[in-house]
XYZ file of C-alpha atoms in Angstrom:
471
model
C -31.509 110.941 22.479
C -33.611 109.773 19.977
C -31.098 107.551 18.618
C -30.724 106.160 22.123
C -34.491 105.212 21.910
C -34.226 104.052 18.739
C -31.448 102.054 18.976
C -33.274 100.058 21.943
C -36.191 99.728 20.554
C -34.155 98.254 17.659
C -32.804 95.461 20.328
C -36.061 94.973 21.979
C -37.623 93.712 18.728
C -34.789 91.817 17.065
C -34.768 89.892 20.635
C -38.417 89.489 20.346
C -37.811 88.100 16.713
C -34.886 86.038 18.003
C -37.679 84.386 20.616
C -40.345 84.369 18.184
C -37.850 82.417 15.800
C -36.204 80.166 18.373
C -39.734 79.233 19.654
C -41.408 78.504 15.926
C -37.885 75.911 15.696
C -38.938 74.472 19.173
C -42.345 74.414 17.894
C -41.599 73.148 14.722
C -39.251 70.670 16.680
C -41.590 69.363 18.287
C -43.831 68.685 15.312
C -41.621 66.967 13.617
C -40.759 64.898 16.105
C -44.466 63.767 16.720
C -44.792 63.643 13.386
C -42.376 61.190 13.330
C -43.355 59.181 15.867
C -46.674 59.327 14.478
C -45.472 58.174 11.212
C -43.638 55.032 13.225
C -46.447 54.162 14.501
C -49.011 54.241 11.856
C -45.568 52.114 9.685
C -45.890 49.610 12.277
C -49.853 49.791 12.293
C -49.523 48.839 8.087
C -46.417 46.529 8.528
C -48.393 44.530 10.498
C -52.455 44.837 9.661
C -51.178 45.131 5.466
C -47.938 44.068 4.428
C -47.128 40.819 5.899
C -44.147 43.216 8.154
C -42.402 44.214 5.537
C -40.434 47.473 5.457
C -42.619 50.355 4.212
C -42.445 54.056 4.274
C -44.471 57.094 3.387
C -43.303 59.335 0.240
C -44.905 62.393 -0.951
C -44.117 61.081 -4.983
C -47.372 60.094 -6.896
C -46.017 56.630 -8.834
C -47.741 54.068 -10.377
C -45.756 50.803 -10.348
C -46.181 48.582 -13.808
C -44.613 45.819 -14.920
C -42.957 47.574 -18.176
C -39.313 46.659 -17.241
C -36.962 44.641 -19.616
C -35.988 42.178 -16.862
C -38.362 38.922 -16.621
C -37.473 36.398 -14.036
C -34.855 34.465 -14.654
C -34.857 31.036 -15.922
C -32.638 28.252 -13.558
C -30.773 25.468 -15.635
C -28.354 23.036 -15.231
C -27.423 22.018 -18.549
C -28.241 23.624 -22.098
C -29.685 22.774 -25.113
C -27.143 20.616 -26.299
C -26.801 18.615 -23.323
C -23.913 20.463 -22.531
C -23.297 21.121 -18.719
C -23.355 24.872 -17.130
C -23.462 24.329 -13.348
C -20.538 22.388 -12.762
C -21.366 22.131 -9.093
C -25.256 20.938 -9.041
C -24.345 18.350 -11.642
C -22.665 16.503 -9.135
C -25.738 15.347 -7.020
C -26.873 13.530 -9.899
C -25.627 9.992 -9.879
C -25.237 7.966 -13.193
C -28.007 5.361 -12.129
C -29.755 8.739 -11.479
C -29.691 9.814 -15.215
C -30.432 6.780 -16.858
C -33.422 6.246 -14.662
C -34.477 9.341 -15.575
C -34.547 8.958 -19.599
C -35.844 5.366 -18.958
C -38.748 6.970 -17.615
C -39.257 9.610 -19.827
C -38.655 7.352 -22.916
C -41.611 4.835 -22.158
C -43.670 8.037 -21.534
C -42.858 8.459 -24.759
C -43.399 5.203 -25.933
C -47.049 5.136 -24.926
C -47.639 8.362 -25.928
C -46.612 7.416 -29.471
C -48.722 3.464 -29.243
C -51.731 5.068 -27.677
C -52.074 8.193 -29.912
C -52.155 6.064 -32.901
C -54.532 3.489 -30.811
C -57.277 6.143 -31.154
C -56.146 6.748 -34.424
C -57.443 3.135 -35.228
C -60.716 3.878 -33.223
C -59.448 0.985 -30.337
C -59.576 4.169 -27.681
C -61.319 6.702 -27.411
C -59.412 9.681 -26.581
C -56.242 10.638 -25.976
C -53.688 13.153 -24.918
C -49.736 13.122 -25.415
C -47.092 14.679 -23.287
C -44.140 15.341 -26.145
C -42.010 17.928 -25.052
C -42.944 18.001 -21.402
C -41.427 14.838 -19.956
C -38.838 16.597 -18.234
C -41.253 18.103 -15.975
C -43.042 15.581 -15.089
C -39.981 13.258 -14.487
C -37.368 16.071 -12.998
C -40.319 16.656 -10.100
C -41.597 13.392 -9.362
C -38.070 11.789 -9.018
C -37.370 15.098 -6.246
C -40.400 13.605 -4.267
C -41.328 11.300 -1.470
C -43.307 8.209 -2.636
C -45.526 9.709 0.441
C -46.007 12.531 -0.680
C -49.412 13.618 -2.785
C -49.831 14.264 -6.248
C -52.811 16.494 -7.606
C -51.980 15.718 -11.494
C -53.875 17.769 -14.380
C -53.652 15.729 -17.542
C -50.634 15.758 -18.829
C -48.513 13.890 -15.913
C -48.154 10.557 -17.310
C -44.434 10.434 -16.065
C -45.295 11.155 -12.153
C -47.270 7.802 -12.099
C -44.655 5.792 -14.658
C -42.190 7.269 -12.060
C -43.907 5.380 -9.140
C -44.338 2.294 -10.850
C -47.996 2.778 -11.933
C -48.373 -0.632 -13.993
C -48.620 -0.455 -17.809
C -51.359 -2.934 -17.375
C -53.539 -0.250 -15.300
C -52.883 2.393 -17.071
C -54.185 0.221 -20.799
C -57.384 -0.693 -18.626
C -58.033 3.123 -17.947
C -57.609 4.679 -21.445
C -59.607 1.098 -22.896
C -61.966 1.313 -20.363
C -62.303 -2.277 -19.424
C -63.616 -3.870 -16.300
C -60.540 -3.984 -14.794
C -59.923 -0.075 -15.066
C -60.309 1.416 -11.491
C -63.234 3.961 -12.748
C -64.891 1.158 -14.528
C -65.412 3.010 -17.462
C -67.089 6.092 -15.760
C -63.893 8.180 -16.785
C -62.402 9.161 -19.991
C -58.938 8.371 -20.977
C -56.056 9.739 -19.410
C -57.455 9.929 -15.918
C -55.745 8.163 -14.235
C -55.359 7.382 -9.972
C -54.091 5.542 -7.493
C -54.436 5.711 -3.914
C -51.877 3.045 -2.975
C -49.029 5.681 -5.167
C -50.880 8.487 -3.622
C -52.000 10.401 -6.893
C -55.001 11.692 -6.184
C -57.519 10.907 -10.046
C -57.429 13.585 -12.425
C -60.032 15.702 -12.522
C -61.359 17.081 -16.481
C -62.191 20.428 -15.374
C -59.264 23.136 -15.319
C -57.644 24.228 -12.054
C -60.152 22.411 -9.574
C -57.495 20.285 -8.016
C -55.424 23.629 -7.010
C -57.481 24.567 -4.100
C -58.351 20.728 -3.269
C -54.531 20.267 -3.239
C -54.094 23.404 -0.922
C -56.534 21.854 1.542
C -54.922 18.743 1.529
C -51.764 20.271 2.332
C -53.358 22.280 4.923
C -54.710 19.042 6.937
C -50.865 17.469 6.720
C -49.837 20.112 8.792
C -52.899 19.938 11.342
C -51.520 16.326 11.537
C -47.848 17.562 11.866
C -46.880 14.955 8.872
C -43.580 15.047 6.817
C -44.872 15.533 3.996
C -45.853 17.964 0.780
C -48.303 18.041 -1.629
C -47.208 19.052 -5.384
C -49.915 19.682 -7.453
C -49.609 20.811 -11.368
C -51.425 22.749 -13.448
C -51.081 24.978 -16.938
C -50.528 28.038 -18.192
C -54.522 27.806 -18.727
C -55.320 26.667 -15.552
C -53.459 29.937 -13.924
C -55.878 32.074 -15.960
C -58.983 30.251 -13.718
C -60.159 31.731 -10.670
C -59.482 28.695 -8.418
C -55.553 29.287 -8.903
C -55.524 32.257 -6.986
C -57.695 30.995 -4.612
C -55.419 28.734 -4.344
C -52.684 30.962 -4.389
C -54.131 32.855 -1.594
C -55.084 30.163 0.706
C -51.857 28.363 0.209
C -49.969 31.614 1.639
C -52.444 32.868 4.337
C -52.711 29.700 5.976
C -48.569 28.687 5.326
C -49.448 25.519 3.965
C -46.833 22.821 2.885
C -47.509 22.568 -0.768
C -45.471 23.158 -3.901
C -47.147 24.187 -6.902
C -45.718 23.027 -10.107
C -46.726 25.612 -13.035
C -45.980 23.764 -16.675
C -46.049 26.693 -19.066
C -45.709 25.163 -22.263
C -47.126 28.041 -24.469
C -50.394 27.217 -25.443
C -53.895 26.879 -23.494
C -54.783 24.641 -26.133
C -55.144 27.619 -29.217
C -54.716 30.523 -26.888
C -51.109 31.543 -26.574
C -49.479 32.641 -23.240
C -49.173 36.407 -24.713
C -53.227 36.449 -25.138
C -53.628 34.698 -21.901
C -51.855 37.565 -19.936
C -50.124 40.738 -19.458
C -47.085 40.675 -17.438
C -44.050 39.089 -17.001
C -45.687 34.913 -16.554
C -47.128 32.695 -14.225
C -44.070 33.133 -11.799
C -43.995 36.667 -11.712
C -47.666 36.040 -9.639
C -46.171 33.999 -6.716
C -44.635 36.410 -4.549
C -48.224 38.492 -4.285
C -49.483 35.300 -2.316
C -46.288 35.287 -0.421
C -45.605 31.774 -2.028
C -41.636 31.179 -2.558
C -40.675 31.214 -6.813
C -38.577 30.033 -9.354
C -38.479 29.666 -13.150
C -36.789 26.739 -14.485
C -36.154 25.365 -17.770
C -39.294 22.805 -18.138
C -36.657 20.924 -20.791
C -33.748 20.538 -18.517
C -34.606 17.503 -16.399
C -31.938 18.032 -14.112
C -33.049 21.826 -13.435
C -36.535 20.596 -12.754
C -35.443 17.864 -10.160
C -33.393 20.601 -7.995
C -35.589 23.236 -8.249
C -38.695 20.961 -6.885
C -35.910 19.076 -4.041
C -35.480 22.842 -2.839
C -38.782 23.529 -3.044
C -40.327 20.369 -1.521
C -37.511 21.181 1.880
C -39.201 24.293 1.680
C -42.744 23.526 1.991
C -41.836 21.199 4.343
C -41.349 24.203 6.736
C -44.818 25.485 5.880
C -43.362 27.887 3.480
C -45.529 27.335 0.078
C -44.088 27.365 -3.396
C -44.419 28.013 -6.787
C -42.919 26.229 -9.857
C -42.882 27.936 -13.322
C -41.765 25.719 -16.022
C -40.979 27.306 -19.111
C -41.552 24.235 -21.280
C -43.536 23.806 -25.300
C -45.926 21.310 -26.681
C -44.843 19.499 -29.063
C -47.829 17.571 -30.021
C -51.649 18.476 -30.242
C -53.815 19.451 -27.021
C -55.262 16.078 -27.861
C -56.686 13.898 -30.176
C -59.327 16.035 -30.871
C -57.350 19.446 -32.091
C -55.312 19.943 -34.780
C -52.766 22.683 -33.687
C -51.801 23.744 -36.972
C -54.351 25.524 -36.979
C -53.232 27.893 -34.468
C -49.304 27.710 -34.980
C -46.893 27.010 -37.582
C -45.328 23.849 -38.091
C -42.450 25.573 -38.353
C -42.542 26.521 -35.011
C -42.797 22.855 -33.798
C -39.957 21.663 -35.358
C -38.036 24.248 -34.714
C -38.412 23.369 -30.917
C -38.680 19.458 -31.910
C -34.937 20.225 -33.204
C -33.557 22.335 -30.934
C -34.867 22.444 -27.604
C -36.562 18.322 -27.029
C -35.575 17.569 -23.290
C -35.794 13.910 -24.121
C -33.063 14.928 -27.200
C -31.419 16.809 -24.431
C -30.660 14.248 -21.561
C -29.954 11.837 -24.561
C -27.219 14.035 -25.687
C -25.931 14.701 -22.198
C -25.877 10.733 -21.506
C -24.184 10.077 -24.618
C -21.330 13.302 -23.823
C -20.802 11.248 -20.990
C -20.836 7.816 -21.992
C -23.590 6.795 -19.778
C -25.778 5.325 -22.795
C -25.023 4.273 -26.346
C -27.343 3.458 -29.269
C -27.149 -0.070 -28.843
C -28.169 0.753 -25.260
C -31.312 3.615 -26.820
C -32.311 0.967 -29.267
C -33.274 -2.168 -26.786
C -34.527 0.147 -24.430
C -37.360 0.967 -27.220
C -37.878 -2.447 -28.690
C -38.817 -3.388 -25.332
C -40.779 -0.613 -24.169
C -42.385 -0.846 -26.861
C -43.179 -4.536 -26.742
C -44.423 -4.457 -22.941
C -46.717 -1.348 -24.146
C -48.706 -3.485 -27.081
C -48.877 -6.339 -25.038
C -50.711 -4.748 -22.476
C -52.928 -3.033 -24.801
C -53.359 -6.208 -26.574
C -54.356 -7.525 -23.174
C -56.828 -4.744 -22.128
C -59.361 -4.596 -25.377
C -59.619 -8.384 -24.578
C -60.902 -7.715 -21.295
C -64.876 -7.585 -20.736
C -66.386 -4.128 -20.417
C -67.758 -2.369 -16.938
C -70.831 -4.193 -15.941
C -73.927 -2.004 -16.305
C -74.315 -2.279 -12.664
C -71.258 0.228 -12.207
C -73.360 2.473 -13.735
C -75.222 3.057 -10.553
C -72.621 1.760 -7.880
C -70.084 3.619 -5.133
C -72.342 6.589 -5.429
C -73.623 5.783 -1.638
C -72.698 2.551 0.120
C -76.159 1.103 -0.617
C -78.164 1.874 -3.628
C -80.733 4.154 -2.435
C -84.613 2.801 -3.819
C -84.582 5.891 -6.634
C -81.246 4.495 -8.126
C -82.387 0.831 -7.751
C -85.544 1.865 -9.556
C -83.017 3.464 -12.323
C -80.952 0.373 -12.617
C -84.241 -1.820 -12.775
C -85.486 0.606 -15.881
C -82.318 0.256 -17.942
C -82.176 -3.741 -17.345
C -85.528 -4.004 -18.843
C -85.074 -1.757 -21.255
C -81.623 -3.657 -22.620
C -83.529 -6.532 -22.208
C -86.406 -5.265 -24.774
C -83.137 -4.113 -26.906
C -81.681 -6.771 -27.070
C -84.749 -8.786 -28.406
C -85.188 -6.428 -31.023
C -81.686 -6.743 -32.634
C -82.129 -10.697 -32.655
C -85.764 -10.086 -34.445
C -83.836 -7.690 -36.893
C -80.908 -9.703 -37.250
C -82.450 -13.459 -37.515
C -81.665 -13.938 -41.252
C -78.169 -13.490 -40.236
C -77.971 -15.445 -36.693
C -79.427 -18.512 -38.331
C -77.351 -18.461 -41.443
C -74.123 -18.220 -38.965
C -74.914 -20.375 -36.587
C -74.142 -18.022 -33.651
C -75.884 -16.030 -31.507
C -74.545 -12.257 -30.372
C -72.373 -12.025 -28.038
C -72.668 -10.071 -24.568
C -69.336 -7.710 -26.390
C -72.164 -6.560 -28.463
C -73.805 -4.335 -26.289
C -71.145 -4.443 -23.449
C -71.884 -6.540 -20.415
C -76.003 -6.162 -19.948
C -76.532 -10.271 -19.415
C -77.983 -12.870 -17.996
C -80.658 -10.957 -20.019
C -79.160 -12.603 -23.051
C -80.842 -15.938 -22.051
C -83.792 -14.199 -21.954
C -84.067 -12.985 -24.469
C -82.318 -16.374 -26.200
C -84.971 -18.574 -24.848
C -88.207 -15.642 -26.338
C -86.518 -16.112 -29.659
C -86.327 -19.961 -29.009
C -89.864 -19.772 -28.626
C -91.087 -17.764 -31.374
């Protein structure tokens, strides 16, 4: 009897344990399944409020992503160092009037690079800054553009304007400084412009153009135009604040622009591996959401494709980023001496081995598109039509001092006018001075200075000719 009661109570509680169980597994069920749907929704809360709608999901791992990994972003070529071809297939859209256009270009960059660097040299400039080793960058992504469309340039772009027919003439006037120069001598060398090419003047300060060039972009689609703005900037630039501005803006607001990133190495003595941690400029892009590559800055041909995709890209309002990989082969500039900070070693070693003007001339001659004949009266003239128009613009009269003062407002405004009137009078008083100190001299040769003396402050020189008359 007892076992009878036993054995009952036995089933009685294993069936309550049976509900109990199946109830906590509805229960749990449940949960999970509101978890789940909790979890969906909060996914599609951060796709769309964080990520841009990207696929996301929860973990319950703690791990910190870095940038440690042995793989860097690859670098796109077309052919290598020794002009030999290793894309059979992209080699074809490049059409043998193509490639000698292209080391035309790139050899009278050259050419003035070598006439003007020497020209301050000789004290007949000022300042200057060369662009050996980079030509291919400037010449692969200019030729991959629309003469519409806008170039921000940073200093070293020579090649984008030579590529547009900038005249040699205008570009002699800007680095002499003459009155012809279209900043009338308010600029330094190198900065050059032209609104009828549509390159926007260069700027001195790093990185400033990047978010100009961004806005720029940003009112050619308002206007629903066909067309992209490039803009270029260093390794050094990238480390200023207004890049990722830049960066940022460009993505957020899906503007058609294709940044052009020429890491050559060196922002002027700091090298890229003191500049930043990580794997390079391009490594940054796809934060901002902007499209990337990395391209071999010395392959010409690499540099063209890689800004034609780019430029069909932005096109669709999806922005872009360039890297580059390229090396300086000369000094930041006339004022630095990079031995300093490098070996020359180092230089020649990429001089030798890795030129991109060496490069195409290797591939042109594999392929019989150019001989040294051909290389040899290319230079002669080049070189001719550069010192002629040098020649040309130190015989030029300087700015007048009136420019001074001019397209600051339409109209000068009484407080400049006042300014102008000040320095007139005060040349004037100058000027009357040197003759007094210099009248042994004037008298014994006959001549009186000339208004190249003090660069273009006369009619006050009859003034002051007709005082020392007098006296």
């Amino acid at each position: 009897m007892y076992w009878f009661l036993f054995s009952n109570l036995f089933k009685e509680v294993k069936l309550q344990r049976r509900l109990i169980f199946g109830g906590c597994l509805f229960t749990r069920k449940q949960f999970c399944d509101v978890s789940r749907k909790t979890d969906e929704i909060l996914i599609n809360q951060f796709k769309e409020k964080f990520f841009s709608s990207r696929l996301i999901k929860f973990t319950d791992q703690l791990d910190f992503v870095n940038d440690s990994g042995e793989n860097a972003l690859p670098v796109f070529r077309i052919i290598d160092n020794l002009g030999n071809v290793v894309n059979a297939e992209m080699i074809k859209a490049f059409s043998a009037d193509l490639c000698l256009q292209m080391y035309k270009k790139m050899l009278l960059v050259h050419v003035v690079d070598e006439i003007l660097y020497n020209a301050q040299r000789q004290g007949r400039i000022s300042f200057y800054l060369t662009n050996d080793g980079e030509e291919a960058t400037q010449i692969g992504s200019a030729s991959a553009l629309q003469a519409d469309d806008l170039i921000y340039a940073q200093y070293r772009e020579l090649g984008t304007l030579l590529w547009r027919d900038f005249p040699l003439q205008s570009l002699m006037d800007q680095c002499v400084g003459n009155a012809d120069d279209l900043n009338k001598g308010r600029q330094m060398p190198v900065h050059y412009g032209s609104k009828e090419l549509n390159v926007v003047t260069i700027s001195s300060t790093l990185a400033t153009q990047m978010p100009q060039a961004v806005g720029s972009a940003y009112a050619m689609k308002l206007r629903k135009q066909q067309n992209v703005v490039i803009c270029y900037f260093g390794d050094g630039a990238a480390s200023e604040g207004d890049c990722h501005a830049a960066f940022n803006f460009a993505g957020t607001l899906r503007c058609p622009v294709v940044f052009f990133c020429r890491n050559n190495g060196y922002a002027i003595s700091t090298c890229s591996s003191e500049q930043y941690a990580g794997d390079g400029i391009g490594s940054r892009g796809p934060a901002y959401g902007l499209n990337t590559v990395r391209v071999d800055g010395n392959d010409v041909f690499a540099v063209h494709m890689a800004t034609l995709h780019a430029r069909q890209m932005a096109l669709h309002c999806k922005p872009c980023l360039i890297e580059a990989i390229t090396y300086r082969l000369g000094h930041h500039s006339t004022s630095d001496d990079s031995t300093a900070y490098r070996s020359a070693a180092e230089i020649q070693l990429w001089q030798k081995s890795n030129s991109p003007l060496a490069r195409l001339r290797a591939f042109l001659f594999n392929n019989s598109l150019l001989d040294e004949e051909q290389e040899h009266s290319l230079q002669k003239t080049y070189r001719q039509e550069v010192l002629n128009s040098l020649i040309l613009s130190e015989k030029k009269p300087k700015p007048e001092i009136e420019t001074l003062f001019t397209d600051v407002y339409d109209q000068m405004t009484p407080r400049i006018q006042k300014q102008y009137n000040e320095l007139k009078t005060a040349l004037a008083a100058l000027f009357c001075h040197l003759v007094h100190c210099h009248l042994v001299e004037f008298v014994s040769n006959q001549r009186w200075p000339s208004s190249r003396t003090l660069g273009n402050i006369f009619p006050q020189q009859s003034i002051c000719n007709k005082q020392y008359k007098m006296e």
